[in-house]
């Protein structure tokens, strides 16, 4: 039994859609999250939640919701939308992983060969002992 009646659910759904159209993805996402939790059979609310998570830059959370929606029966147009959202999720996740790898490479100190150590370890030890 849901705490919300059908009219309340419909009102909240269209309110979330309106917020999405105004680019208030945080506000819309909160409503979609509430609706999806209260009425898991409302796959349209789940799809709205995925879209808002993607627009908020959280492809990991969006991928989790996509996985849950894939286990539910969907209408063909919802399945097509879910497929597009899933591909976008994977693309954004791959892009974020690449960004992290690039940043990690830039942050790692590069080995620097000092001119006096090139090929002469004995000279390098003497220079280190003398404090040069």
Short mmCIF file of C-alpha atoms in Angstrom, two decimals:
data_model
loop_
_atom_site.label_atom_id
_atom_site.label_comp_id
_atom_site.label_asym_id
_atom_site.label_seq_id
_atom_site.Cartn_x
_atom_site.Cartn_y
_atom_site.Cartn_z
CA UNK A 1 0.00 0.00 0.00
CA UNK A 2 1.39 3.38 -1.00
CA UNK A 3 1.25 6.39 1.29
CA UNK A 4 0.41 8.51 -1.73
CA UNK A 5 -2.81 8.25 -3.69
CA UNK A 6 -2.90 8.28 -7.48
CA UNK A 7 -3.65 12.03 -7.74
CA UNK A 8 -0.72 12.91 -5.46
CA UNK A 9 1.63 10.67 -7.40
CA UNK A 10 0.52 12.20 -10.70
CA UNK A 11 0.85 15.73 -9.30
CA UNK A 12 4.36 15.04 -7.98
CA UNK A 13 5.39 13.39 -11.24
CA UNK A 14 4.32 16.37 -13.35
CA UNK A 15 5.89 18.74 -10.85
CA UNK A 16 9.19 16.87 -11.26
CA UNK A 17 8.82 16.99 -15.06
CA UNK A 18 8.25 20.76 -14.81
CA UNK A 19 11.38 21.17 -12.67
CA UNK A 20 13.33 19.12 -15.21
CA UNK A 21 12.18 21.42 -18.01
CA UNK A 22 13.40 24.40 -15.94
CA UNK A 23 16.80 22.64 -15.50
CA UNK A 24 16.26 22.20 -11.75
CA UNK A 25 17.74 18.70 -11.85
CA UNK A 26 18.42 18.59 -8.13
CA UNK A 27 14.81 19.43 -7.22
CA UNK A 28 13.37 17.18 -9.90
CA UNK A 29 15.73 14.38 -8.92
CA UNK A 30 14.56 14.55 -5.31
CA UNK A 31 10.92 14.19 -6.38
CA UNK A 32 11.70 11.40 -8.84
CA UNK A 33 13.68 9.60 -6.10
CA UNK A 34 10.70 9.87 -3.73
CA UNK A 35 8.28 8.63 -6.38
CA UNK A 36 10.55 5.80 -7.46
CA UNK A 37 10.89 4.64 -3.85
CA UNK A 38 7.17 4.98 -3.08
CA UNK A 39 5.95 3.52 -6.38
CA UNK A 40 8.65 1.26 -7.88
CA UNK A 41 6.21 0.21 -10.59
CA UNK A 42 6.29 3.81 -11.91
CA UNK A 43 9.20 3.22 -14.26
CA UNK A 44 8.66 6.70 -15.70
CA UNK A 45 9.77 8.12 -12.33
CA UNK A 46 12.82 5.85 -12.42
CA UNK A 47 13.71 7.08 -15.90
CA UNK A 48 13.31 10.68 -14.76
CA UNK A 49 15.60 9.94 -11.82
CA UNK A 50 18.27 8.51 -14.14
CA UNK A 51 18.08 11.58 -16.38
CA UNK A 52 18.45 13.95 -13.42
CA UNK A 53 21.37 11.99 -12.00
CA UNK A 54 23.10 12.18 -15.38
CA UNK A 55 22.51 15.93 -15.63
CA UNK A 56 23.87 16.34 -12.09
CA UNK A 57 27.06 14.56 -13.15
CA UNK A 58 26.57 11.33 -11.18
CA UNK A 59 26.83 8.55 -13.78
CA UNK A 60 27.64 5.94 -11.09
CA UNK A 61 24.33 6.47 -9.28
CA UNK A 62 22.53 6.68 -12.62
CA UNK A 63 24.04 3.34 -13.70
CA UNK A 64 22.76 1.77 -10.49
CA UNK A 65 19.20 2.94 -11.20
CA UNK A 66 19.51 1.79 -14.83
CA UNK A 67 20.48 -1.69 -13.61
CA UNK A 68 17.41 -1.78 -11.33
CA UNK A 69 15.11 -0.61 -14.14
CA UNK A 70 16.44 -3.29 -16.49
CA UNK A 71 14.95 -5.90 -14.16
CA UNK A 72 11.45 -4.40 -14.53
CA UNK A 73 9.01 -4.81 -17.40
CA UNK A 74 9.16 -1.73 -19.62
CA UNK A 75 7.13 -0.51 -22.56
CA UNK A 76 9.08 -0.41 -25.86
CA UNK A 77 9.50 3.40 -25.78
CA UNK A 78 10.73 3.21 -22.18
CA UNK A 79 13.16 0.45 -23.13
CA UNK A 80 14.51 2.60 -25.97
CA UNK A 81 14.94 5.57 -23.61
CA UNK A 82 16.61 3.36 -21.01
CA UNK A 83 19.01 2.12 -23.68
CA UNK A 84 19.96 5.69 -24.62
CA UNK A 85 20.40 6.66 -20.97
CA UNK A 86 22.51 3.54 -20.37
CA UNK A 87 24.80 4.37 -23.31
CA UNK A 88 25.15 7.94 -22.03
CA UNK A 89 25.94 6.59 -18.56
CA UNK A 90 28.67 4.35 -19.91
CA UNK A 91 30.09 7.15 -22.03
CA UNK A 92 30.18 9.56 -19.09
CA UNK A 93 31.71 6.94 -16.81
CA UNK A 94 34.43 6.18 -19.37
CA UNK A 95 35.13 9.90 -19.82
CA UNK A 96 35.40 10.36 -16.03
CA UNK A 97 37.76 7.39 -15.72
CA UNK A 98 39.96 8.80 -18.49
CA UNK A 99 40.02 12.18 -16.72
CA UNK A 100 41.13 10.49 -13.50
CA UNK A 101 43.87 8.53 -15.26
CA UNK A 102 45.08 11.70 -16.97
CA UNK A 103 45.14 13.61 -13.67
CA UNK A 104 46.97 10.75 -11.96
CA UNK A 105 49.60 10.74 -14.70
CA UNK A 106 50.06 14.50 -14.38
CA UNK A 107 50.31 14.30 -10.58
CA UNK A 108 52.91 11.52 -10.56
CA UNK A 109 56.40 12.97 -10.39
CA UNK A 110 58.42 12.13 -13.46
CA UNK A 111 61.82 10.57 -12.96
CA UNK A 112 64.37 13.24 -13.70
CA UNK A 113 67.84 12.26 -14.78
CA UNK A 114 70.34 14.85 -13.73
CA UNK A 115 73.01 15.51 -16.38
CA UNK A 116 75.87 14.41 -14.10
CA UNK A 117 74.25 11.01 -13.44
CA UNK A 118 73.73 9.94 -17.01
CA UNK A 119 75.53 6.63 -17.23
CA UNK A 120 77.98 7.29 -14.38
CA UNK A 121 76.71 6.00 -11.02
CA UNK A 122 80.07 6.48 -9.29
CA UNK A 123 80.08 10.18 -10.22
CA UNK A 124 76.50 10.52 -8.95
CA UNK A 125 77.43 8.94 -5.56
CA UNK A 126 80.42 11.26 -5.19
CA UNK A 127 78.26 14.28 -6.04
CA UNK A 128 75.65 13.21 -3.46
CA UNK A 129 78.37 12.69 -0.80
CA UNK A 130 79.83 16.12 -1.47
CA UNK A 131 76.37 17.73 -1.28
CA UNK A 132 76.26 18.98 -4.88
#
